[in-house]
Amino acid sequence: MQLCEQSWHCIMLKADPELEAIRQRRMQELMAQHGTGKQGSQQNPDQERAQEDAKREADERRQMMLSQILSSQARERIARIALVKPEKARGVEDVILRAAQMGQIVEKVSEERLITLLEQINSQTSKQTKVTIQRRRGVFDD
């Protein structure tokens, strides 16, 4: 029964070329949006490769700058933090890089200084949890 329905569906698609053309365009649009389409990938492989290379080079420059700013112990601590909370490690690296670009960091950041910086960031970004209890009034409550 299912085979019959599928073959009938195929016959109907062949009978209506406009519907098939609309369906094909929509599939191409969806594939292009998700980046999985054959045409979307084949159109700009050089662009994709260039973007990946640029991203890789930016990461390498970032790591080189961090290696110049941080001591080896501080780099190890940030690497351990990145294992648990990558977004937090990235944020700390951003803060350190901005401070270095503004000239606030004159010497290499030691592990102790990194710890104080982490404590400052934790105190500023600590989440305050607030519990509010709302009692529902029952039918017999005045």
Backbone as JSON, one array per atom type, in Angstrom:
{
  "sequence": "MQLCEQSWHCIMLKADPELEAIRQRRMQELMAQHGTGKQGSQQNPDQERAQEDAKREADERRQMMLSQILSSQARERIARIALVKPEKARGVEDVILRAAQMGQIVEKVSEERLITLLEQINSQTSKQTKVTIQRRRGVFDD",
  "N": [[0.82, -1.19, 0.0], [1.91, 1.22, 0.81], [3.91, 1.54, -1.08], [2.39, 1.98, -3.34], [1.26, 4.47, -2.73], [3.57, 6.05, -2.68], [4.47, 5.8, -5.32], [2.32, 6.93, -6.64], [2.56, 9.48, -5.67], [4.96, 10.23, -6.86], [4.18, 10.19, -9.52], [2.37, 12.3, -9.5], [4.1, 14.42, -8.95], [5.63, 14.48, -11.26], [3.68, 15.19, -13.0], [3.17, 17.81, -12.34], [5.19, 20.18, -13.08], [5.79, 22.75, -12.15], [5.33, 22.69, -9.4], [7.33, 20.88, -8.69], [9.6, 22.39, -9.38], [9.4, 24.51, -7.57], [9.67, 23.11, -5.19], [12.31, 22.12, -5.5], [13.78, 24.54, -5.51], [13.27, 25.45, -2.91], [14.45, 23.41, -1.4], [17.12, 23.82, -2.11], [17.51, 26.37, -1.01], [17.2, 25.81, 1.73], [19.33, 24.02, 2.11], [21.48, 25.71, 1.53], [21.25, 27.56, 3.6], [21.89, 26.0, 5.82], [24.37, 25.25, 5.17], [24.99, 22.77, 4.17], [24.44, 22.04, 1.68], [25.06, 20.84, -1.65], [25.56, 22.65, -3.69], [26.03, 25.02, -2.24], [28.4, 24.42, -0.9], [30.13, 23.95, -2.99], [30.24, 26.33, -4.3], [31.84, 28.26, -2.97], [34.47, 27.14, -2.06], [37.03, 28.09, -1.82], [36.67, 30.45, -0.44], [35.72, 29.51, 2.02], [37.95, 28.07, 2.88], [39.76, 30.17, 3.07], [38.59, 31.63, 5.14], [38.83, 29.8, 7.25], [41.63, 29.64, 7.4], [42.23, 32.28, 8.1], [41.02, 32.41, 10.6], [42.51, 30.49, 11.98], [45.06, 31.69, 11.87], [44.57, 34.01, 13.38], [44.05, 32.85, 15.88], [46.57, 31.73, 16.36], [48.15, 34.07, 16.52], [46.98, 35.21, 18.76], [47.59, 33.28, 20.74], [50.39, 33.52, 20.67], [50.76, 36.15, 21.58], [49.68, 35.88, 24.15], [51.52, 34.07, 25.21], [53.73, 35.7, 25.42], [52.9, 37.51, 27.3], [52.03, 36.11, 29.59], [53.3, 34.15, 32.33], [54.78, 30.85, 32.46], [53.52, 29.27, 34.4], [51.14, 30.65, 34.79], [49.99, 30.38, 32.27], [49.57, 27.62, 32.29], [47.67, 27.44, 34.32], [45.49, 28.81, 33.21], [45.01, 27.11, 31.09], [44.13, 24.85, 32.48], [41.79, 25.89, 33.55], [40.41, 26.3, 31.21], [39.79, 23.74, 30.47], [37.66, 23.08, 32.1], [35.89, 25.31, 32.1], [35.61, 26.73, 29.29], [34.64, 29.18, 28.23], [35.01, 30.97, 30.3], [37.79, 30.97, 30.61], [38.49, 32.03, 28.14], [37.4, 34.58, 28.42], [38.99, 35.61, 30.5], [41.47, 35.6, 29.24], [40.89, 37.5, 27.26], [40.56, 39.81, 28.85], [43.14, 40.09, 29.87], [44.63, 40.46, 27.51], [43.49, 42.86, 26.56], [44.24, 44.6, 28.61], [47.01, 44.51, 28.3], [47.27, 45.63, 25.76], [46.47, 48.2, 26.3], [48.54, 49.07, 27.77], [48.67, 48.59, 30.47], [49.81, 46.38, 31.56], [53.01, 45.71, 32.38], [55.03, 43.89, 32.95], [55.58, 40.3, 32.8], [52.69, 38.35, 33.5], [52.26, 36.83, 36.51], [51.47, 33.69, 38.15], [50.3, 34.19, 40.63], [49.38, 36.81, 40.34], [47.54, 36.36, 38.34], [45.72, 34.76, 39.72], [44.68, 36.63, 41.57], [43.47, 38.33, 39.74], [41.56, 36.6, 38.67], [39.99, 36.2, 40.97], [38.98, 38.79, 41.31], [37.45, 39.01, 38.97], [35.63, 36.94, 39.42], [34.29, 37.92, 41.69], [33.02, 40.11, 40.59], [31.39, 39.0, 38.66], [29.85, 37.15, 39.94], [27.01, 35.21, 40.4], [24.03, 36.24, 41.74], [21.78, 34.59, 43.59], [18.36, 34.61, 44.07], [15.66, 33.84, 45.99], [12.26, 33.71, 45.76], [9.3, 33.32, 47.4], [6.07, 32.62, 46.71], [2.97, 32.45, 47.97], [0.11, 30.66, 47.19], [-3.21, 31.62, 47.21], [-5.81, 29.94, 48.71], [-9.13, 28.61, 48.19], [-10.58, 29.01, 50.51], [-9.19, 30.97, 51.88], [-8.94, 34.23, 53.26]],
  "CA": [[0.0, 0.0, 0.0], [2.76, 2.38, 0.9], [4.58, 1.65, -2.36], [1.43, 2.58, -4.24], [1.14, 5.89, -2.41], [4.79, 6.72, -3.1], [4.51, 5.87, -6.77], [1.31, 7.91, -7.02], [3.14, 10.79, -5.35], [5.95, 10.5, -7.9], [3.45, 10.5, -10.74], [1.81, 13.64, -9.34], [5.19, 15.37, -9.07], [5.99, 14.57, -12.66], [2.58, 15.84, -13.7], [3.17, 19.23, -12.04], [6.59, 20.63, -13.08], [5.92, 23.98, -11.35], [5.46, 22.26, -8.02], [8.66, 20.29, -8.56], [10.58, 23.47, -9.43], [9.3, 25.21, -6.28], [10.25, 22.22, -4.18], [13.76, 22.1, -5.71], [14.33, 25.83, -5.04], [13.17, 25.47, -1.45], [15.48, 22.51, -0.88], [18.4, 24.5, -2.29], [17.58, 27.44, -0.02], [17.44, 25.2, 3.04], [20.69, 23.49, 2.15], [22.4, 26.84, 1.57], [21.18, 28.13, 4.94], [22.56, 25.12, 6.76], [25.74, 25.01, 4.72], [25.21, 21.37, 3.84], [24.05, 21.79, 0.29], [26.15, 20.58, -2.59], [25.88, 23.86, -4.41], [26.58, 25.99, -1.3], [29.77, 24.05, -0.6], [30.95, 24.01, -4.18], [30.33, 27.69, -4.8], [32.92, 29.02, -2.38], [35.41, 26.38, -1.22], [38.19, 28.94, -1.56], [36.27, 31.4, 0.61], [35.67, 28.77, 3.28], [39.33, 27.77, 3.24], [40.37, 31.43, 3.49], [38.06, 31.96, 6.47], [39.45, 28.89, 8.22], [43.02, 30.06, 7.55], [42.25, 33.54, 8.85], [40.7, 32.09, 11.99], [43.67, 29.79, 12.54], [46.12, 32.68, 12.06], [44.19, 34.86, 14.5], [44.27, 32.07, 17.1], [48.01, 31.63, 16.56], [48.61, 35.38, 17.01], [46.47, 35.35, 20.13], [48.4, 32.43, 21.61], [51.72, 34.08, 20.74], [50.69, 37.31, 22.46], [49.49, 35.39, 25.52], [52.77, 33.46, 25.68], [54.63, 36.79, 25.76], [52.37, 38.25, 28.45], [51.83, 35.24, 30.75], [54.35, 33.22, 32.72], [54.39, 29.48, 32.11], [52.57, 28.79, 35.4], [49.86, 31.3, 34.53], [49.43, 29.73, 31.08], [49.08, 26.31, 32.7], [46.43, 27.62, 35.1], [44.42, 29.15, 32.26], [44.71, 25.88, 30.34], [43.3, 24.0, 33.34], [40.47, 26.52, 33.63], [39.76, 26.1, 29.91], [39.26, 22.38, 30.41], [36.4, 23.04, 32.81], [35.03, 26.39, 31.64], [36.32, 27.39, 28.19], [34.21, 30.57, 28.05], [35.63, 31.77, 31.36], [39.2, 31.1, 30.25], [38.55, 32.96, 27.01], [37.14, 35.91, 28.98], [40.18, 36.04, 31.25], [42.47, 35.92, 28.22], [40.5, 38.77, 26.65], [40.86, 40.89, 29.81], [44.6, 40.25, 29.93], [45.08, 41.03, 26.24], [43.08, 44.28, 26.52], [45.1, 45.34, 29.54], [48.33, 44.61, 27.69], [47.18, 46.58, 24.65], [46.33, 49.55, 26.85], [49.77, 49.4, 28.47], [48.52, 48.41, 31.91], [50.67, 45.26, 31.95], [54.38, 46.04, 32.02], [55.83, 42.68, 33.05], [54.81, 39.06, 32.62], [51.7, 38.09, 34.53], [52.59, 35.62, 37.26], [50.31, 32.91, 38.55], [49.67, 34.87, 41.76], [48.62, 37.95, 39.82], [46.41, 35.78, 37.62], [44.75, 34.34, 40.72], [43.97, 37.82, 42.06], [42.61, 38.78, 38.65], [40.42, 35.67, 38.63], [39.13, 36.5, 42.12], [38.26, 40.03, 41.0], [36.44, 38.71, 37.95], [34.6, 36.13, 40.07], [33.47, 38.75, 42.57], [32.2, 40.99, 39.75], [30.42, 38.25, 37.84], [29.18, 36.1, 40.69], [25.56, 35.25, 40.22], [23.27, 36.37, 42.97], [20.53, 33.85, 43.5], [17.33, 35.17, 44.92], [14.51, 32.93, 46.04], [11.03, 34.38, 46.12], [8.24, 32.35, 47.65], [4.73, 33.2, 46.58], [1.95, 31.51, 48.4], [-1.16, 30.77, 46.47], [-4.36, 31.69, 48.09], [-6.78, 28.89, 48.48], [-10.51, 29.02, 48.06], [-11.11, 29.4, 51.81], [-8.38, 32.02, 52.47], [-9.5, 35.58, 53.1]],
  "C": [[0.86, 1.25, 0.0], [3.5, 2.6, -0.42], [3.68, 2.32, -3.37], [1.33, 4.08, -3.99], [2.38, 6.64, -2.87], [4.84, 6.83, -4.61], [3.47, 6.86, -7.28], [1.84, 9.32, -6.78], [4.15, 11.18, -6.42], [5.27, 10.87, -9.21], [2.88, 11.91, -10.67], [2.89, 14.7, -9.46], [5.59, 15.56, -10.52], [4.91, 15.31, -13.44], [2.59, 17.35, -13.47], [4.61, 19.74, -11.95], [6.8, 21.91, -12.26], [6.11, 23.64, -9.88], [6.84, 21.66, -7.76], [9.73, 21.38, -8.56], [10.59, 24.26, -8.12], [9.96, 24.38, -5.19], [11.78, 22.18, -4.29], [14.4, 23.39, -5.2], [14.34, 25.89, -3.53], [14.23, 24.58, -0.81], [16.86, 23.15, -1.01], [18.58, 25.62, -1.27], [17.89, 26.88, 1.37], [18.86, 24.67, 3.16], [21.72, 24.62, 2.23], [22.41, 27.48, 2.95], [21.96, 27.31, 5.93], [23.99, 24.82, 6.34], [26.03, 23.58, 4.34], [24.91, 21.07, 2.39], [25.24, 21.6, -0.61], [26.54, 21.87, -3.29], [26.5, 24.9, -3.5], [28.03, 25.7, -0.99], [30.67, 24.25, -1.82], [31.1, 25.43, -4.69], [31.57, 28.4, -4.28], [33.86, 28.17, -1.53], [36.65, 27.21, -0.89], [37.89, 29.94, -0.45], [36.27, 30.72, 1.97], [37.08, 28.47, 3.78], [40.02, 29.04, 3.73], [39.88, 31.84, 4.87], [38.68, 31.08, 7.55], [40.9, 29.27, 8.47], [43.13, 31.34, 8.36], [41.97, 33.3, 10.33], [41.88, 31.42, 12.68], [44.82, 30.77, 12.81], [45.81, 33.6, 13.23], [44.39, 34.14, 15.83], [45.76, 31.93, 17.4], [48.59, 32.94, 17.09], [48.2, 35.6, 18.45], [47.32, 34.54, 21.1], [49.82, 32.96, 21.75], [51.75, 35.29, 21.68], [50.53, 36.88, 23.91], [50.77, 34.77, 26.06], [53.79, 34.53, 26.06], [54.2, 37.5, 27.03], [52.36, 37.4, 29.71], [53.08, 34.41, 31.05], [53.86, 31.81, 32.41], [53.38, 28.92, 33.1], [51.19, 29.39, 35.16], [49.19, 30.69, 33.3], [48.87, 28.36, 31.43], [47.76, 26.43, 33.46], [45.26, 27.95, 34.17], [44.04, 27.93, 31.43], [43.85, 24.94, 31.17], [41.89, 24.57, 33.47], [39.7, 26.25, 32.33], [39.2, 24.69, 29.77], [37.88, 22.3, 31.03], [35.41, 24.06, 32.26], [35.74, 27.17, 30.53], [35.92, 28.85, 28.01], [34.82, 31.48, 29.11], [37.11, 32.0, 31.06], [39.37, 32.1, 29.11], [38.33, 34.39, 27.49], [38.34, 36.45, 29.73], [41.3, 36.41, 30.27], [42.17, 37.26, 27.56], [40.84, 39.95, 27.55], [42.36, 41.15, 29.84], [45.12, 40.89, 28.65], [44.7, 42.5, 26.13], [43.96, 45.12, 27.43], [46.5, 45.51, 28.96], [48.33, 45.61, 26.55], [47.07, 48.01, 25.13], [47.56, 49.97, 27.64], [49.7, 49.25, 29.97], [49.39, 47.27, 32.43], [52.08, 45.56, 31.44], [55.25, 44.79, 32.0], [54.95, 41.46, 32.86], [53.88, 38.85, 33.81], [52.05, 36.77, 35.21], [51.3, 34.88, 37.63], [49.57, 33.59, 39.7], [48.83, 36.06, 41.28], [47.39, 37.48, 39.04], [45.32, 35.34, 38.59], [43.98, 35.53, 41.28], [43.04, 38.38, 41.0], [41.37, 37.9, 38.54], [39.46, 35.93, 39.79], [38.33, 37.77, 41.89], [37.15, 39.78, 39.99], [35.3, 37.9, 38.56], [33.7, 36.97, 40.96], [32.56, 39.68, 41.77], [31.1, 40.23, 39.03], [29.7, 37.17, 38.62], [27.67, 36.28, 40.58], [24.9, 35.31, 41.59], [21.96, 35.61, 42.79], [19.55, 34.41, 44.51], [16.12, 34.24, 44.84], [13.31, 33.73, 46.52], [9.94, 33.32, 46.26], [6.91, 33.08, 47.57], [3.72, 32.14, 46.97], [0.7, 31.73, 47.59], [-2.28, 30.79, 47.48], [-5.34, 30.59, 47.71], [-8.18, 29.45, 48.39], [-11.04, 29.57, 49.39], [-10.31, 30.48, 52.5], [-9.04, 33.37, 52.25], [-8.44, 36.57, 52.76]]
}
